Coordinates of C-alpha atoms and ligand atoms in Angstrom, one line a residue:
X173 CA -44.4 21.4 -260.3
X174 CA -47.8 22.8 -261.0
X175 CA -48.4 26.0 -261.8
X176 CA -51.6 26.7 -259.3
X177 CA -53.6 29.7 -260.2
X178 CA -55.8 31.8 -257.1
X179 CA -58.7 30.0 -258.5
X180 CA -57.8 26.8 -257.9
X181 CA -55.8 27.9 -254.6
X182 CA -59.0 28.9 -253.4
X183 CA -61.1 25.7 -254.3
X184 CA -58.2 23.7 -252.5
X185 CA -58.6 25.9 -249.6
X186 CA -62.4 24.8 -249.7
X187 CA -61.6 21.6 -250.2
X188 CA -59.1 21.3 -247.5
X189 CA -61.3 22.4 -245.1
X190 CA -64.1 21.2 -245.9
X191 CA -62.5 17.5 -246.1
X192 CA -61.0 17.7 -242.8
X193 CA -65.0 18.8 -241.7
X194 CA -66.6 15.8 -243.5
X195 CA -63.8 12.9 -242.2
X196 CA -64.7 14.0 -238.8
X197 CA -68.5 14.1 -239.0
X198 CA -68.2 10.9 -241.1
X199 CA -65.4 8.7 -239.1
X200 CA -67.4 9.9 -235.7
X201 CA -69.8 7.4 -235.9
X202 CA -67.2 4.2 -235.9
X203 CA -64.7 5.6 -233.6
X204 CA -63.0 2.9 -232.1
X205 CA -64.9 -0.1 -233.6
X206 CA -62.8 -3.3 -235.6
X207 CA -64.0 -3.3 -238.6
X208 CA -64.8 -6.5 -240.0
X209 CA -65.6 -7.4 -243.6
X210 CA -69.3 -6.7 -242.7
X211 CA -68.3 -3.5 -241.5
X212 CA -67.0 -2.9 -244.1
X213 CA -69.9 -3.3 -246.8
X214 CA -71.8 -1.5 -244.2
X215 CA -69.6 1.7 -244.2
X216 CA -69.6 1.4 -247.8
X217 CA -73.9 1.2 -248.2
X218 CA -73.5 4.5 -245.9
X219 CA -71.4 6.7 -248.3
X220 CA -74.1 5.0 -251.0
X221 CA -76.6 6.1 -249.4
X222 CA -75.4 10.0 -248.2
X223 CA -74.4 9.8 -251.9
X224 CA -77.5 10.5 -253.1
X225 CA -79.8 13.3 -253.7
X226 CA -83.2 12.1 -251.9
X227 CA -81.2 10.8 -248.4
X228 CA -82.8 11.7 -244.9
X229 CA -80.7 11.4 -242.1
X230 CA -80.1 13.3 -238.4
X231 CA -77.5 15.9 -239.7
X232 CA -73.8 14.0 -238.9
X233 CA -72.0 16.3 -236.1
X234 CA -68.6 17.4 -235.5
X235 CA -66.1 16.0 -233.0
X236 CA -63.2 17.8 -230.7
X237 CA -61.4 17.5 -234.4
X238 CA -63.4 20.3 -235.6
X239 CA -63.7 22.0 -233.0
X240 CA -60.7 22.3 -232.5
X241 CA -59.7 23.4 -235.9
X242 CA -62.4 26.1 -235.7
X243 CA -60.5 28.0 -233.1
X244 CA -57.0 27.7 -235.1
X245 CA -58.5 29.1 -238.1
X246 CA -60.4 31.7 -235.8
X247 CA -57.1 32.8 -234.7
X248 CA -55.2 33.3 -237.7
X249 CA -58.6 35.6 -239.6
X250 CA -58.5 37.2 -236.5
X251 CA -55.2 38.1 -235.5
X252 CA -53.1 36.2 -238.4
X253 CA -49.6 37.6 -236.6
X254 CA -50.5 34.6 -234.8
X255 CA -51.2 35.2 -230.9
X256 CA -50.9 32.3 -228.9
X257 CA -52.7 33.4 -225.6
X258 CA -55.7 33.8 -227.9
X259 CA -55.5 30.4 -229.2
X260 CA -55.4 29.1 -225.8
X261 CA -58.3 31.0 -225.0
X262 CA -60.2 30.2 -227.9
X263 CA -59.7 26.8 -227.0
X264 CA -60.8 26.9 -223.9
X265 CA -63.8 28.7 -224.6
X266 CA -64.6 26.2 -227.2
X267 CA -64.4 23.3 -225.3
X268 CA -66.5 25.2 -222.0
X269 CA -69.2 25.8 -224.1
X270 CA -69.3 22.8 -226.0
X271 CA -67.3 20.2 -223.9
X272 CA -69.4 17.2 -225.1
X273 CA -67.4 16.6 -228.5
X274 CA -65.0 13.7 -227.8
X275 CA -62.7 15.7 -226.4
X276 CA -59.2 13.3 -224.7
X277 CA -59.1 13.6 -220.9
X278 CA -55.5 15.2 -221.3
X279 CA -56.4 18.5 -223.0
X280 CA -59.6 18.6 -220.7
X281 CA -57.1 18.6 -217.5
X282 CA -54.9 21.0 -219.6
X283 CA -57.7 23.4 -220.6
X284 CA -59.3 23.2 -216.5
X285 CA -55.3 24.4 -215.5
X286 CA -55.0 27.0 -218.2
X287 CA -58.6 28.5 -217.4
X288 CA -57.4 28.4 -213.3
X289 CA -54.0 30.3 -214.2
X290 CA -55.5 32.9 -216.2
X291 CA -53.5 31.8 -218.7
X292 CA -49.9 33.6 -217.2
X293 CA -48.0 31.0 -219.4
X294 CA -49.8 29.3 -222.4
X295 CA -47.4 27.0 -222.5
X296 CA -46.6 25.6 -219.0
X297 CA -49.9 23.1 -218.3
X298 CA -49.2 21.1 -221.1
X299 CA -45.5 20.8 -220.4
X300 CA -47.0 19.4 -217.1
X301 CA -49.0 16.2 -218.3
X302 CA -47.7 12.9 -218.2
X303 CA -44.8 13.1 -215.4
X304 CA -43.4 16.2 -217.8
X305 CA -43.3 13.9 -221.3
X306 CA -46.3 15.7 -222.5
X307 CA -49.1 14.1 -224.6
X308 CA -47.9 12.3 -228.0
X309 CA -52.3 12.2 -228.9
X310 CA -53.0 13.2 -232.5
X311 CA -54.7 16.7 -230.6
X312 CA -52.0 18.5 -232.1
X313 CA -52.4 16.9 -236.3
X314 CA -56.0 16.8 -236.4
X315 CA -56.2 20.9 -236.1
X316 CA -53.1 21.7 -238.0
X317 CA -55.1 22.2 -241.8
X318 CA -55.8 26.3 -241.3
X319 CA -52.3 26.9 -240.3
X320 CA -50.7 24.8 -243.5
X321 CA -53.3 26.7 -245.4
X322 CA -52.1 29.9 -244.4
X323 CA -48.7 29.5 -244.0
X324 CA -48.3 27.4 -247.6
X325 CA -45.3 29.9 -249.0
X326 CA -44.1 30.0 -245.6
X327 CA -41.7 26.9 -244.5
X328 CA -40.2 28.7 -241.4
X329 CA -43.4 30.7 -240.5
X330 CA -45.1 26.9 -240.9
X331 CA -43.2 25.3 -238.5
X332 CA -42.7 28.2 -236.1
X333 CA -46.6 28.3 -235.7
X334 CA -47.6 24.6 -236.1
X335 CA -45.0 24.0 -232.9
X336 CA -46.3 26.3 -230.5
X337 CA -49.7 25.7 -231.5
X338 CA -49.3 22.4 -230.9
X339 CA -47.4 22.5 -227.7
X340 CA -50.5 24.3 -226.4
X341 CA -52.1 21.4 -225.1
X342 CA -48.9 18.8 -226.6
X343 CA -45.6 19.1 -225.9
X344 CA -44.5 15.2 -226.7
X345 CA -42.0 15.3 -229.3
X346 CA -44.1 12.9 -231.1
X347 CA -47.2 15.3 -231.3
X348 CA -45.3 17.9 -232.4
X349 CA -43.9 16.2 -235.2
X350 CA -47.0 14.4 -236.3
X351 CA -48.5 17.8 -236.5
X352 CA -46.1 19.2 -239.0
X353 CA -45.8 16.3 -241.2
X354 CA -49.6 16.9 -241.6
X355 CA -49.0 20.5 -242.4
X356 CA -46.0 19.4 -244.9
X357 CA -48.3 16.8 -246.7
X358 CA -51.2 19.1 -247.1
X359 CA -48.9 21.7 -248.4
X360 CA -47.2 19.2 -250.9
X361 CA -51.0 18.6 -251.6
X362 CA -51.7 22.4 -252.5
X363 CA -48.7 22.7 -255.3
X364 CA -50.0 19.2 -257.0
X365 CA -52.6 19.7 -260.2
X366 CA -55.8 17.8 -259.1
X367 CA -55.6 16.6 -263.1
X368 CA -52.4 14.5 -262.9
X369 CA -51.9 11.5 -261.1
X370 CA -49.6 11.9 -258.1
X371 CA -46.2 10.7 -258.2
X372 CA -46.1 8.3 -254.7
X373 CA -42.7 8.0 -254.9
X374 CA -41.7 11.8 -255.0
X375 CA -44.3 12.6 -252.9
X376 CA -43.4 10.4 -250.2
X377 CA -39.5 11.0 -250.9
X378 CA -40.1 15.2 -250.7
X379 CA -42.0 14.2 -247.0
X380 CA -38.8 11.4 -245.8
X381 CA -36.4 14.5 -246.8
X382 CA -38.5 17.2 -244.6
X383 CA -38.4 14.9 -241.7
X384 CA -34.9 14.0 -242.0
X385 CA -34.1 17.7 -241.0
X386 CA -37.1 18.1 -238.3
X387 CA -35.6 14.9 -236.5
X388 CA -32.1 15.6 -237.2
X389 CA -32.3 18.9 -235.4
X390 CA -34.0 17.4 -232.4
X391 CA -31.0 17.4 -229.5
X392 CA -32.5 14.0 -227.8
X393 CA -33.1 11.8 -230.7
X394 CA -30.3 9.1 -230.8
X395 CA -29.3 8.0 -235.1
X396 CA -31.5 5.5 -235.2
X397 CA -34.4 7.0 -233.7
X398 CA -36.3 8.4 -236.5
X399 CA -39.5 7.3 -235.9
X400 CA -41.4 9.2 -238.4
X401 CA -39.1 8.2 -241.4
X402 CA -39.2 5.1 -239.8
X403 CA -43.1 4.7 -240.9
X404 CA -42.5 6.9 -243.8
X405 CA -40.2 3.6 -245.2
X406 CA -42.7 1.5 -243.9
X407 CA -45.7 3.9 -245.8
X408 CA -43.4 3.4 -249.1
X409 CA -43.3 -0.3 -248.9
X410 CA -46.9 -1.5 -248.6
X411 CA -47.0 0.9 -251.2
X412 CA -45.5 -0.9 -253.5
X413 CA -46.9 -3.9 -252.4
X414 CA -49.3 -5.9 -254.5
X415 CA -52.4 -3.6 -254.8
X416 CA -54.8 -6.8 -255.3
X417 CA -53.9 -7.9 -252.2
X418 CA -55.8 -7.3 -248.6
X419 CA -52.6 -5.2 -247.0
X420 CA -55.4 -3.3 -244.1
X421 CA -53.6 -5.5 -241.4
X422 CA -50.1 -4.7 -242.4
X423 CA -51.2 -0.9 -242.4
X424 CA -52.7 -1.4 -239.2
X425 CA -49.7 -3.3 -237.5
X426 CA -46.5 -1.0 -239.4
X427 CA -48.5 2.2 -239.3
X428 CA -51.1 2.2 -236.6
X429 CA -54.8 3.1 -236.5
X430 CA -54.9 4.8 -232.8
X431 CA -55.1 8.0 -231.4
X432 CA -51.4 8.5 -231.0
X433 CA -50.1 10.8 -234.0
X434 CA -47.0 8.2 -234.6
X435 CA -49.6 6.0 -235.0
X436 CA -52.1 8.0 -236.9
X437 CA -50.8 11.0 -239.5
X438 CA -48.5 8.2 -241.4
X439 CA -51.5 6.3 -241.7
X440 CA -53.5 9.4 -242.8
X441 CA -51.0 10.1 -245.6
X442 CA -51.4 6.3 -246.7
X443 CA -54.7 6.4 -246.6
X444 CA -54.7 9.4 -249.0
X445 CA -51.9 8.2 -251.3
X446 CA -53.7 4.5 -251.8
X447 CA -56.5 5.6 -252.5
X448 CA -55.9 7.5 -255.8
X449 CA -56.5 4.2 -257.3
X450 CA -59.1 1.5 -256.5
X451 CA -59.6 -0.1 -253.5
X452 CA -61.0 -3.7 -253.6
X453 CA -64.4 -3.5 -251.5
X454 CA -64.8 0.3 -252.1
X455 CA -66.8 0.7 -255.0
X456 CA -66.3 4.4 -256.1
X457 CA -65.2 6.4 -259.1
X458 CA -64.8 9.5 -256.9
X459 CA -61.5 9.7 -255.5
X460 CA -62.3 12.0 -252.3
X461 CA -64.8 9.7 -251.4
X462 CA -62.4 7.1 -252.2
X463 CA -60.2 8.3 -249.7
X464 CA -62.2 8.7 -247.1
X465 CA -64.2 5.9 -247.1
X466 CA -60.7 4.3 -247.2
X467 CA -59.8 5.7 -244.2
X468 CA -62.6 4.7 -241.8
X469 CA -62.7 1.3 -243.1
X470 CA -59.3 0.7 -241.4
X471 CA -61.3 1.1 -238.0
X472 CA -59.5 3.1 -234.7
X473 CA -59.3 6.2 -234.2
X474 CA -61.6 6.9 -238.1
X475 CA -62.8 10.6 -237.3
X476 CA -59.3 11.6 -236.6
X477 CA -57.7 9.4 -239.7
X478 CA -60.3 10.4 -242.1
X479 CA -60.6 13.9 -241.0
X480 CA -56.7 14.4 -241.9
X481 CA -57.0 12.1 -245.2
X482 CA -59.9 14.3 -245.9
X483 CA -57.8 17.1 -245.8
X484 CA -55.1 16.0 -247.5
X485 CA -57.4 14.8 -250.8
X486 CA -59.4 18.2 -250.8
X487 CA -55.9 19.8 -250.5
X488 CA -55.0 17.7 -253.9
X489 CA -58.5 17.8 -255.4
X490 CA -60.5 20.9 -254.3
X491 CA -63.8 21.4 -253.5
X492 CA -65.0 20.3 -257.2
X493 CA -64.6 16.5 -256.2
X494 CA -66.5 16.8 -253.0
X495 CA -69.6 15.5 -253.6
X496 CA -72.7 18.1 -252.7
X497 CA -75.3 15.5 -251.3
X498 CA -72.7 14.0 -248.9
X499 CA -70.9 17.2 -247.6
X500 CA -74.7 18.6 -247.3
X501 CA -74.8 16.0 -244.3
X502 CA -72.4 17.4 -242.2
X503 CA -73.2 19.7 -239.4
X504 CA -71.2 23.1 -239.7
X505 CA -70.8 23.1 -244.1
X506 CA -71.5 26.0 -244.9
X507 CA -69.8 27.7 -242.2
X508 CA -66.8 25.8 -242.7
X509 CA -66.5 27.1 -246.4
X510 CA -66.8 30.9 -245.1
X511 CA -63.9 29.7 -242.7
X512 CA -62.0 28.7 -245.7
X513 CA -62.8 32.1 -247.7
X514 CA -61.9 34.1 -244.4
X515 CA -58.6 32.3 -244.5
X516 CA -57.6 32.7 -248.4
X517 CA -59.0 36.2 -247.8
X518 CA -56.1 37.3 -245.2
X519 CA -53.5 36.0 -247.0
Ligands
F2R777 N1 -60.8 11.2 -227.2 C1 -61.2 10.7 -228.3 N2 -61.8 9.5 -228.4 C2 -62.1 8.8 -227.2 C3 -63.6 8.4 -227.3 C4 -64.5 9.6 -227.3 C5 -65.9 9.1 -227.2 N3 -66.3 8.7 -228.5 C6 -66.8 10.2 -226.8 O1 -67.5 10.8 -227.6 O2 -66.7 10.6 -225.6 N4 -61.0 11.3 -229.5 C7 -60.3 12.5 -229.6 O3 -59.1 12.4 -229.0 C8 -58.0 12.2 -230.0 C9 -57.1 13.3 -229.9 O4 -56.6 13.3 -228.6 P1 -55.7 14.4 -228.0 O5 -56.3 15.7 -228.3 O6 -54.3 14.2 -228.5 O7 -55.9 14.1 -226.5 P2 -55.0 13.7 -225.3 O8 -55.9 13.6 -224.1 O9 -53.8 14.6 -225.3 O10 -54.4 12.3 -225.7 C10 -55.3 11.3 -225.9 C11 -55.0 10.1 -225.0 O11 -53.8 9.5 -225.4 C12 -53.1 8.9 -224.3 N5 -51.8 9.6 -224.1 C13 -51.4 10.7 -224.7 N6 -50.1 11.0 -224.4 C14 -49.7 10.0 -223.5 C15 -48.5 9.8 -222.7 N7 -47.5 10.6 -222.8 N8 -48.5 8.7 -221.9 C16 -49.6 7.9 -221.8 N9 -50.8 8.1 -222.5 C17 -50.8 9.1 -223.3 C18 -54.1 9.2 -223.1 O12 -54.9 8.2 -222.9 C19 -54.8 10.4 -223.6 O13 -56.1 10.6 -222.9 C20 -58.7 12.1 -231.3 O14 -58.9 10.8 -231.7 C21 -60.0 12.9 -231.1 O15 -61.0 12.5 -232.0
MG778 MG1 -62.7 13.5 -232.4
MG779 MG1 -60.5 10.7 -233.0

């Protein structure tokens, strides 16, 4: 393993949030499109084009992603004990003042109940939703990067927090889940040297291993319903598979592109892991970009899947391989790197 000094700690915090900030502002635009081959060579004359120093365009803004990870980092500089009444409130105000962000019509019913009960128990609206299953949305993933940040040492504190700040507005058993096998990627992503290639197969094995206990311990799951080692095996195989070939559909079909996190955050660690070499049709030498642009060409749910691929490669990479022109796009940059000195600052 790495030895990772507070220097380069600090440009990974950067570039972990910073990455999860740019995927969102970048995927936004072709949420829920198909993309075709055209598509395709359009995204990539986009990146060319943000690439470069003389670019105009309206600034690129943020979705419910963001915003949502705004008030999870806000809560741990703030009161980094970790207060859960304050998240939901920070939520809440967040989405009242802002509420046209993209937000899912779940957490907006959940946010409406929590506001009306003066928010007696954080936890009960969500619990609520769906006949009492809960919402298995990615709501829960997308926002999880400020808490793997700060709880990186911390595997008990990590899954402690990522649970309850996840059943805030989640309480599916497949939210929850998705959300810390985020947090464990991004903190596999932390202890890696941006200047050696990535071993897939460790990697991938380390994340098969941590989910075998989180599902193991879960009192409902039957043996053979693991469903996030399930698409971890799955991740592992196209993989492996011939990297000429055009695999997008067979990532689409086995891992998903939709705003479910089963469907999404194994796709969002693909996405990340392919990408660390070339991509036929994605003509780059810069392996963030790489993985981003990666990640939206898959179509769905792209702010969501390339905001959490985003994080993941400026987790591995740090801020260094962000590229300046293209991050200066994005609406909220330079507050988001403050964020991420705020939240190496209280460690
Ligand atoms: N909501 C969106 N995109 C929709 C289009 C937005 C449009 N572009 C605009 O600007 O208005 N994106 C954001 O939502 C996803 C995260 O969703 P989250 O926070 O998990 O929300 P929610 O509401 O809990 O779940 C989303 C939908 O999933 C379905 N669903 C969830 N659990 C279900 C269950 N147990 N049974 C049946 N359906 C369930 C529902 O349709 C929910 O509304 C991200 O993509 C973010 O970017
Ligand atoms: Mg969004
Ligand atoms: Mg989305």
């Amino acid at each position: 393993m790495a030895k990772i000094d507070n220097i380069l700690l600090k440009s990974k915090f950067r570039g972990c949030m910073l990455g999860a900030l740019l995927g969102d502002c970048l995927g936004a635009p072709f949420e829920g499109e198909t993309m075709t081959a055209g598509g395709k060579l359009i995204l990539q004359k986009y990146f060319d084009k943000l690439e470069g120093p003389y670019f105009r365009a309206p600034i690129k803004t943020y979705t419910d992603d963001t915003a949502m990870t705004k008030s999870v980092a806000k809560s741990l500089i703030d009161k980094p004990a970790m207060d859960f009444k304050f998240l939901a409130k920070l939520f809440v105000k967040e989405y009242f003042s802002e509420p046209k962000r993209g937000y899912g019509q779940n957490v907006i019913d959940v946010f409406a109940k929590l506001r009306r009960s003066k928010f007696e128990d954080v936890f009960k609206p969500a619990k609520e939703q769906f006949g009492g299953i809960g919402s298995y949305g990615n709501g829960g993933a997308m926002r999880v990067s400020p808490l793997a940040l700060y709880f990186h040492n911390n595997n008990e504190g990590a899954i402690d927090a990522v649970t309850k700040a996840t059943q805030i507005t989640h309480t599916h058993k497949d939210a929850i889940n998705g959300a810390l096998l985020q947090t464990m990627a991004i903190q596999q992503c932390l202890k890696l040297d941006p200047v050696e290639k990535i071993n897939l197969q460790e990697f991938t094995d380390s994340l098969i291993e941590k989910m075998k206990k989180i599902e193991t311990n879960e009192e409902d799951f039957e043996d053979d319903e693991k469903p996030y080692q399930v698409k971890l095996i799955y991740l592992q195989q196209i993989l492996k598979s011939n990297a000429d070939c055009d695999v997008d559909d067979d990532v689409i079909r086995l891992l998903g592109n939709d705003i479910s996190a089963l469907g999404s955050v194994p796709t969002a660690i693909y996405c990340f892991l392919r990408a660390q070499k070339d991509i036929p049709g994605i003509r780059t030498d810069n392996k963030f970009r790489r993985c981003v642009q990666y990640a939206i060409s898959l179509g769905g749910d792209t702010d969501t899947i390339a905001s959490m691929t985003g994080s993941l490669a400026g987790a591995y990479l740090g801020e260094e391989y962000i590229n300046e022109h293209i991050i200066k796009h994005c609406e909220y940059q330079k507050e988001m790197l403050e964020v991420a000195d705020n939240l190496f600052a209280v460690l």
